[in-house]
Coordinates of C-alpha atoms in Angstrom, one line a residue:
M144 CA 79.6 101.0 119.6
T145 CA 78.5 98.3 122.0
N146 CA 78.6 94.8 122.4
Q147 CA 74.0 95.2 122.5
V148 CA 71.8 93.1 120.9
S149 CA 67.9 94.1 121.1
Q150 CA 65.3 95.1 119.5
G151 CA 65.3 98.6 119.9
T152 CA 69.4 99.0 119.2
L153 CA 69.2 97.2 114.8
I154 CA 68.7 100.0 113.0
E155 CA 67.5 97.6 109.6
R156 CA 69.3 99.0 106.8
I157 CA 71.4 97.2 104.0
G158 CA 75.2 98.5 104.7
I159 CA 79.1 96.9 105.0
D160 CA 79.6 93.7 107.3
K161 CA 83.9 93.3 106.4
S162 CA 85.4 93.8 103.9
V163 CA 89.9 93.1 101.8
I164 CA 91.0 96.5 101.2
T165 CA 95.0 97.8 99.5
G166 CA 96.8 100.7 98.8
F167 CA 98.5 101.4 101.1
T168 CA 102.3 101.4 102.6
L169 CA 103.7 100.8 104.9
R170 CA 106.2 104.2 106.2
N171 CA 107.5 103.3 109.6
I172 CA 107.9 100.4 112.7
D173 CA 108.5 102.1 116.8
D174 CA 110.3 99.4 117.6
D175 CA 108.9 100.1 121.1
L176 CA 105.1 100.1 121.0
F177 CA 105.7 97.1 118.9
E178 CA 107.3 95.2 121.2
K179 CA 104.4 96.1 123.7
K180 CA 102.1 95.7 121.8
Q181 CA 103.6 91.7 121.4
K182 CA 103.4 90.6 125.0
E183 CA 99.5 91.6 124.7
V184 CA 97.9 90.2 121.8
K185 CA 96.2 86.8 122.0
G186 CA 96.1 86.5 117.8
T187 CA 99.2 86.8 116.1
M188 CA 101.8 89.8 115.5
Y189 CA 105.5 89.3 114.0
Y190 CA 107.5 91.0 111.3
V191 CA 110.5 89.6 110.0
P192 CA 113.2 92.0 108.0
S193 CA 114.8 91.1 104.5
V194 CA 117.8 93.6 102.8
W195 CA 115.6 92.4 99.3
S196 CA 112.5 93.4 100.5
D197 CA 111.3 96.9 98.6
L198 CA 109.3 97.5 101.9
K199 CA 111.9 100.3 103.2
I200 CA 110.6 102.5 106.1
K201 CA 111.6 105.9 106.4
D202 CA 114.9 104.4 109.3
G203 CA 116.0 102.7 105.9
R204 CA 115.7 98.5 107.7
R205 CA 114.0 96.5 104.3
I206 CA 111.0 94.9 105.9
G207 CA 110.2 91.4 103.7
E208 CA 107.3 89.9 106.2
L209 CA 104.6 92.3 108.9
R210 CA 101.6 89.7 109.9
I211 CA 99.0 91.3 112.3
D212 CA 96.2 89.7 113.3
D213 CA 93.9 90.9 116.6
K214 CA 90.2 91.2 116.2
D215 CA 90.7 95.1 117.5
I216 CA 92.0 95.8 114.6
G217 CA 91.2 93.2 111.8
N218 CA 93.9 91.6 110.2
L219 CA 96.8 93.5 109.0
Y220 CA 98.9 91.5 106.2
M221 CA 102.5 93.2 104.1
K222 CA 105.3 91.2 101.7
S223 CA 107.1 92.0 99.9
T224 CA 107.7 88.7 97.3
G225 CA 110.0 88.1 94.3
D226 CA 109.1 86.5 90.7
G227 CA 111.5 83.5 90.3
S228 CA 111.6 84.0 86.9
S229 CA 111.7 87.5 86.1
G230 CA 113.5 88.9 89.6
E231 CA 110.6 91.6 90.2
I232 CA 109.8 91.9 93.9
R233 CA 106.2 92.5 94.7
T234 CA 104.5 94.1 97.8
I235 CA 101.2 92.3 98.9
A236 CA 99.2 94.2 101.2
T237 CA 96.3 93.7 102.6
L238 CA 94.2 94.6 105.2
N239 CA 90.1 93.3 106.5
V240 CA 88.1 95.5 108.0
F241 CA 85.4 94.2 110.8
T242 CA 83.2 95.9 112.7
E243 CA 83.5 97.4 115.6
T244 CA 81.5 95.4 117.7
K245 CA 82.4 91.6 119.5
N246 CA 79.2 90.1 117.8
N247 CA 79.3 92.6 114.5
F248 CA 75.3 92.6 115.1
Q249 CA 75.0 95.5 113.1
N250 CA 76.1 96.7 110.1
M251 CA 78.1 99.6 109.2
N252 CA 77.3 102.2 106.4
C253 CA 80.0 104.2 103.9
L254 CA 80.6 107.2 106.8
E255 CA 80.7 104.4 109.3
Y256 CA 82.8 101.9 107.6
Q257 CA 85.5 104.5 106.8
Q258 CA 86.1 105.9 110.4
R259 CA 86.6 102.6 111.0
I260 CA 89.1 102.3 108.8
V261 CA 90.9 105.5 109.9
R262 CA 90.8 104.7 113.8
I263 CA 92.2 101.4 112.7
F264 CA 95.3 103.0 111.4
N265 CA 95.3 105.8 114.1
K266 CA 95.6 102.2 116.4
L267 CA 98.4 100.2 114.1
R268 CA 100.3 103.7 115.0
D269 CA 100.0 104.9 118.5
E270 CA 99.5 101.5 120.1
Y271 CA 100.9 99.2 117.9
G272 CA 103.5 101.5 116.3
V273 CA 103.0 100.9 113.0
D274 CA 102.6 103.6 111.4
I275 CA 100.4 103.0 108.4
D276 CA 100.7 105.4 104.4
G277 CA 96.8 105.1 103.5
Y278 CA 95.4 107.9 101.8
L279 CA 91.7 107.0 102.1
P280 CA 90.9 108.2 97.9
D281 CA 93.8 105.6 97.6
L282 CA 92.5 102.4 99.2
R283 CA 90.9 100.0 96.7
I284 CA 88.2 97.0 97.4
N285 CA 89.5 93.4 97.1
M286 CA 86.6 92.1 98.5
I287 CA 83.0 93.1 100.8
E288 CA 80.3 92.0 101.8
F289 CA 76.9 93.8 102.4
N290 CA 74.5 92.0 104.2
T291 CA 71.4 93.5 105.8
T292 CA 69.5 92.3 109.4
F293 CA 66.1 92.2 110.4
W294 CA 63.7 91.5 112.3
I295 CA 61.2 88.4 111.7
K296 CA 57.8 87.8 112.6
C297 CA 58.2 83.8 113.8
K298 CA 60.9 82.0 114.9
Y299 CA 64.0 81.3 113.1
Y300 CA 63.1 77.5 112.1
E301 CA 59.5 78.4 110.8
Y302 CA 60.5 80.2 108.0
G303 CA 62.8 76.0 107.0
Q304 CA 59.7 75.5 104.0
V305 CA 60.3 79.1 102.8
L306 CA 64.3 79.2 103.0
S307 CA 64.6 75.8 101.7
L308 CA 62.7 76.6 97.9
M309 CA 64.5 79.7 98.1
E310 CA 68.0 77.9 98.0
R311 CA 67.0 75.2 95.5
I312 CA 65.1 77.7 92.8
L313 CA 68.9 80.5 93.2
P314 CA 70.0 80.9 89.0
E315 CA 72.2 78.8 88.2
R316 CA 74.8 81.6 88.2
Y317 CA 75.9 79.4 92.0
A318 CA 75.5 76.3 90.5
T319 CA 78.9 74.1 89.7
G320 CA 76.2 71.7 87.4
T321 CA 78.4 68.6 88.8
Q322 CA 77.5 66.0 91.5
N323 CA 80.5 66.0 93.2
H324 CA 80.1 70.0 93.8
R325 CA 78.3 71.2 97.1
R326 CA 75.4 71.9 93.7
I327 CA 73.2 69.4 91.0
K328 CA 71.2 70.5 88.3
V329 CA 67.7 68.5 88.8
G330 CA 65.2 68.1 85.8
V331 CA 62.2 70.2 87.0
Y332 CA 62.0 74.2 87.3
N333 CA 64.3 76.0 84.5
S334 CA 67.6 76.7 85.9
H335 CA 66.8 74.7 89.2
Y336 CA 69.5 73.8 91.2
V337 CA 69.4 72.2 94.9
R338 CA 72.1 71.6 96.8
N339 CA 74.1 68.9 97.9
F340 CA 76.0 68.6 100.7
A341 CA 76.1 63.8 101.1
K342 CA 76.9 64.1 97.5
T343 CA 74.1 61.9 96.7
T344 CA 70.6 61.6 98.0
Y345 CA 68.2 63.8 99.3
E346 CA 68.1 61.9 102.6
E347 CA 72.0 61.6 103.1
Y348 CA 71.6 65.3 103.2
L349 CA 69.7 65.3 105.8
K350 CA 71.5 62.8 108.2
D351 CA 74.6 65.9 107.2
K352 CA 72.8 68.3 108.4
E353 CA 72.2 67.2 111.8
R354 CA 75.5 66.5 112.6
E355 CA 76.3 70.8 112.4
P356 CA 75.9 73.2 114.6
L357 CA 72.3 74.9 114.8
S358 CA 73.2 78.1 112.8
M359 CA 74.8 75.8 110.3
K360 CA 72.2 73.7 109.9
E361 CA 69.3 76.6 108.7
T362 CA 71.9 78.1 106.6
V363 CA 71.5 79.3 102.8
Y364 CA 74.5 79.4 101.3
C365 CA 76.0 79.2 97.8
G366 CA 79.6 80.1 97.5
N367 CA 81.1 78.4 94.1
N368 CA 80.5 81.2 92.3
K369 CA 83.5 82.5 91.5
S370 CA 82.6 86.0 91.8
T371 CA 79.9 85.6 94.1
Q372 CA 79.0 84.2 97.7
V373 CA 75.6 84.6 98.8
K374 CA 74.4 83.4 102.4
I375 CA 71.4 83.0 104.5
Y376 CA 71.0 82.2 108.3
P377 CA 69.8 82.7 112.2
K378 CA 72.0 85.6 113.5
L379 CA 70.9 84.7 116.3
Q380 CA 71.7 81.3 116.2
Q381 CA 75.3 82.3 114.7
L382 CA 76.1 84.7 118.2
R383 CA 74.6 81.6 120.1
D384 CA 76.8 78.7 118.8
T385 CA 80.0 81.0 118.6
A386 CA 79.3 81.8 122.0
A387 CA 79.7 85.9 120.9
V388 CA 77.0 86.8 123.3
D389 CA 75.9 85.5 126.5
E390 CA 72.1 84.3 126.1
A391 CA 70.4 87.1 129.3
D392 CA 72.0 89.2 126.3
I393 CA 69.6 87.6 123.7
P394 CA 66.5 89.1 123.1
K395 CA 63.4 86.3 122.7
C396 CA 62.6 87.1 119.3
D397 CA 64.4 86.2 116.1
A398 CA 66.7 88.2 113.6
M399 CA 67.4 86.7 109.3
R400 CA 70.0 88.0 108.1
I401 CA 70.7 87.7 104.6
E402 CA 74.0 88.8 103.2
Y403 CA 76.2 89.0 99.3
T404 CA 80.2 88.3 99.4
I405 CA 81.4 89.9 96.4
K406 CA 84.7 88.3 95.6
D407 CA 85.5 89.6 92.1
S408 CA 86.7 93.2 92.7
R409 CA 85.4 93.9 88.7
I410 CA 82.4 93.3 90.1
L411 CA 82.7 96.6 91.7
K412 CA 84.1 98.3 88.8
S413 CA 81.1 98.0 86.4
E414 CA 79.7 100.9 85.4
C415 CA 75.9 99.0 86.3
N416 CA 77.2 99.2 90.0
F417 CA 80.2 101.5 91.5
N418 CA 82.6 102.0 88.2
S419 CA 85.0 102.0 90.9
D420 CA 86.6 99.1 93.5
R421 CA 88.1 103.2 95.8
V422 CA 86.5 102.7 99.1
V423 CA 85.2 106.0 98.7
A424 CA 83.1 105.1 95.7
L425 CA 81.2 103.6 97.8
T426 CA 77.9 105.2 98.9
D427 CA 75.0 104.2 101.3
E428 CA 72.6 104.8 98.0
K429 CA 74.3 102.7 95.4
I430 CA 74.8 100.1 98.0
A431 CA 71.3 99.8 98.2
K432 CA 70.2 99.6 95.0
F433 CA 73.1 96.8 94.2
F434 CA 72.4 94.2 97.1
K435 CA 68.5 94.8 95.6
K436 CA 69.1 94.5 92.1
N437 CA 70.7 91.5 92.6
F438 CA 67.8 90.1 95.6
K439 CA 65.2 90.7 92.9
R440 CA 67.0 88.6 90.4
D441 CA 67.9 85.8 92.5
F442 CA 65.2 85.0 95.1
V443 CA 62.2 87.3 93.6
D444 CA 61.9 86.9 90.0
Q445 CA 62.6 83.1 90.9
F446 CA 60.8 82.6 92.9
N447 CA 57.4 84.4 91.1
G448 CA 58.8 82.3 88.2
W449 CA 58.9 78.5 90.2
K450 CA 55.3 79.7 91.7
R451 CA 54.1 80.5 88.0
W452 CA 55.6 76.7 87.2
N453 CA 54.3 75.4 89.8
H454 CA 51.1 76.2 89.1
R455 CA 51.0 74.3 86.0
E456 CA 52.3 70.9 88.2
L457 CA 50.1 71.1 90.9
L458 CA 46.6 72.1 88.4
A459 CA 47.6 68.6 86.0
K460 CA 48.9 66.4 89.9
V461 CA 45.1 67.9 91.9
D462 CA 43.7 67.1 87.8
Y463 CA 44.8 63.3 87.9
H464 CA 44.2 62.6 91.7
R465 CA 40.3 64.7 91.5
K466 CA 40.1 62.6 87.5
N467 CA 41.2 59.4 89.7
S468 CA 39.1 59.0 93.3
D469 CA 36.6 61.0 95.1
K470 CA 38.6 60.8 98.5
W471 CA 41.7 62.0 96.2
T472 CA 43.0 64.8 99.1
A473 CA 44.6 61.5 100.7
N474 CA 46.1 60.7 97.9
F475 CA 46.8 64.0 96.8
I476 CA 49.3 64.9 98.6
R477 CA 50.9 61.3 100.5
D478 CA 51.8 62.1 96.5
S479 CA 52.9 65.6 97.3
R480 CA 55.7 64.4 99.9
K481 CA 56.9 61.5 97.6
Y482 CA 57.6 64.2 95.5
V483 CA 59.5 66.5 98.0
Q484 CA 62.3 63.2 98.1
E485 CA 61.8 62.7 94.2
Q486 CA 63.1 65.9 93.8
N487 CA 65.4 66.3 96.6
G488 CA 63.7 68.4 98.2
T489 CA 61.7 70.5 96.5
P490 CA 57.8 70.3 97.2
L491 CA 55.3 69.8 94.8
L492 CA 52.9 71.4 97.7
F493 CA 54.0 74.5 99.3
D494 CA 51.2 76.3 100.2
I495 CA 48.1 74.4 100.9
E496 CA 46.8 77.8 99.9
D497 CA 48.3 77.8 96.6
V498 CA 45.5 75.1 95.4
R499 CA 42.5 77.1 96.2
S500 CA 43.9 79.3 92.7
V501 CA 44.0 76.0 91.4
L502 CA 40.3 74.0 91.8
K503 CA 39.0 77.7 90.7
E504 CA 40.6 77.2 87.7
L505 CA 40.1 73.7 87.1
E506 CA 35.8 74.3 88.7
H507 CA 35.8 77.4 86.1
S508 CA 34.2 79.1 89.0
P509 CA 35.2 81.6 91.6
R510 CA 32.2 80.3 93.9
K511 CA 32.5 76.5 93.4
G512 CA 36.6 76.8 93.3
N513 CA 36.8 78.3 96.7
K514 CA 34.0 76.0 98.2
K515 CA 35.8 72.7 97.1
Y516 CA 39.0 74.2 98.6
T517 CA 37.5 75.0 101.7
R518 CA 36.5 71.3 102.5
F519 CA 39.5 70.3 100.8
R520 CA 41.5 72.3 103.9
K521 CA 39.8 71.0 106.9
S522 CA 40.8 67.3 106.1
L523 CA 44.3 68.7 106.0
E524 CA 44.7 70.0 109.3
Y525 CA 48.2 68.4 110.8
E526 CA 49.4 69.0 107.5
T527 CA 50.7 72.2 109.7
D528 CA 54.2 73.3 107.9
L529 CA 52.4 73.8 104.2
V530 CA 50.1 76.5 105.9
G531 CA 51.5 80.1 105.6
N532 CA 54.2 79.3 103.2
N533 CA 53.7 82.3 101.0
E534 CA 53.0 84.9 103.9
K535 CA 56.7 84.0 105.4
A536 CA 57.7 84.1 101.6
K537 CA 55.9 87.8 100.8
E538 CA 57.5 88.8 104.2
I539 CA 61.0 88.4 103.3
L540 CA 60.6 89.6 99.8
E541 CA 59.0 92.3 101.1
K542 CA 61.7 93.8 104.1
V543 CA 64.3 93.5 101.5
M544 CA 63.1 95.5 98.9
N545 CA 61.5 98.1 101.0
M546 CA 65.1 98.5 103.0

């Protein structure tokens, strides 16, 4: 794999980006190779001997702690710790596995993931002098990130209205339910939550966003759930912000990344998911099924549910303004903009097209409704942020569900 970013090289699929694995032991350390590599590695690399450690290697030495943080192999950490009350010695052994590309633009399928682990162990032995006993069927997953990256039809910022809504209607499982944390509950759509960066008002939330890197400003992030974290962000802008790729090597089009990070191995062990937390239990088919099941629950079903609820809200608002003024359009739009502020960024009018079905229902006639809608639409030529949002939402939802 290379550090290349282009439309032609990206495989749009659901796959693996990074993980933390365990289930391996330390066989031996070659001091000559270790010391040589120490001088080359820019990250952290050391080991500490210990007379009581449970990490006993071939030559009889005991290692209390071993740590290697290097971009070529990820993060290896092994340590023996003693329980102060029982005196029992416990050994920790974890390896953070990343993609082999410097920019992690392309995810891995299951075969590539297993091959990457084997290459890391071989590299540790041959170049770092650290011989790991890591039999693939014994390796277990502590944490893993499944993701998909795909090209989008418009610039990422043009999906702002869509992503903002998707974030605000995520299920209750991603909320803390308290104003002192990242997400607070608001009294509108059932199980409706809104991210609360500023901890107080929507205006302060917007000011907070101004100080963040561009990729963070446009990120949907919900990490409060103890077992699952979900994130959507502009992958190419993130590469720019982190200088992972030269600007000249980044294509002009935009790409969206959607990530699910599983922080609790019990989710993997569940019979309805993978029935095991072992590395070899993962298959491409199971990963795709798991990802889409979660995405449907969190985004597709929530969006469709909100649209049904929002139709009733729109119906009441449009009916109210039509009954109170012949020139109701301006008052309705003003009310819609005010609603966004009152509901912490949640829209009343998501897409101008949504008013079409409302007018058809109020007029009790599709023909009359369409005629009224045409006049309504012409009066809103400057409300560009309310045009095409339904199509953009459909693009994202269908893109993932059809993978």
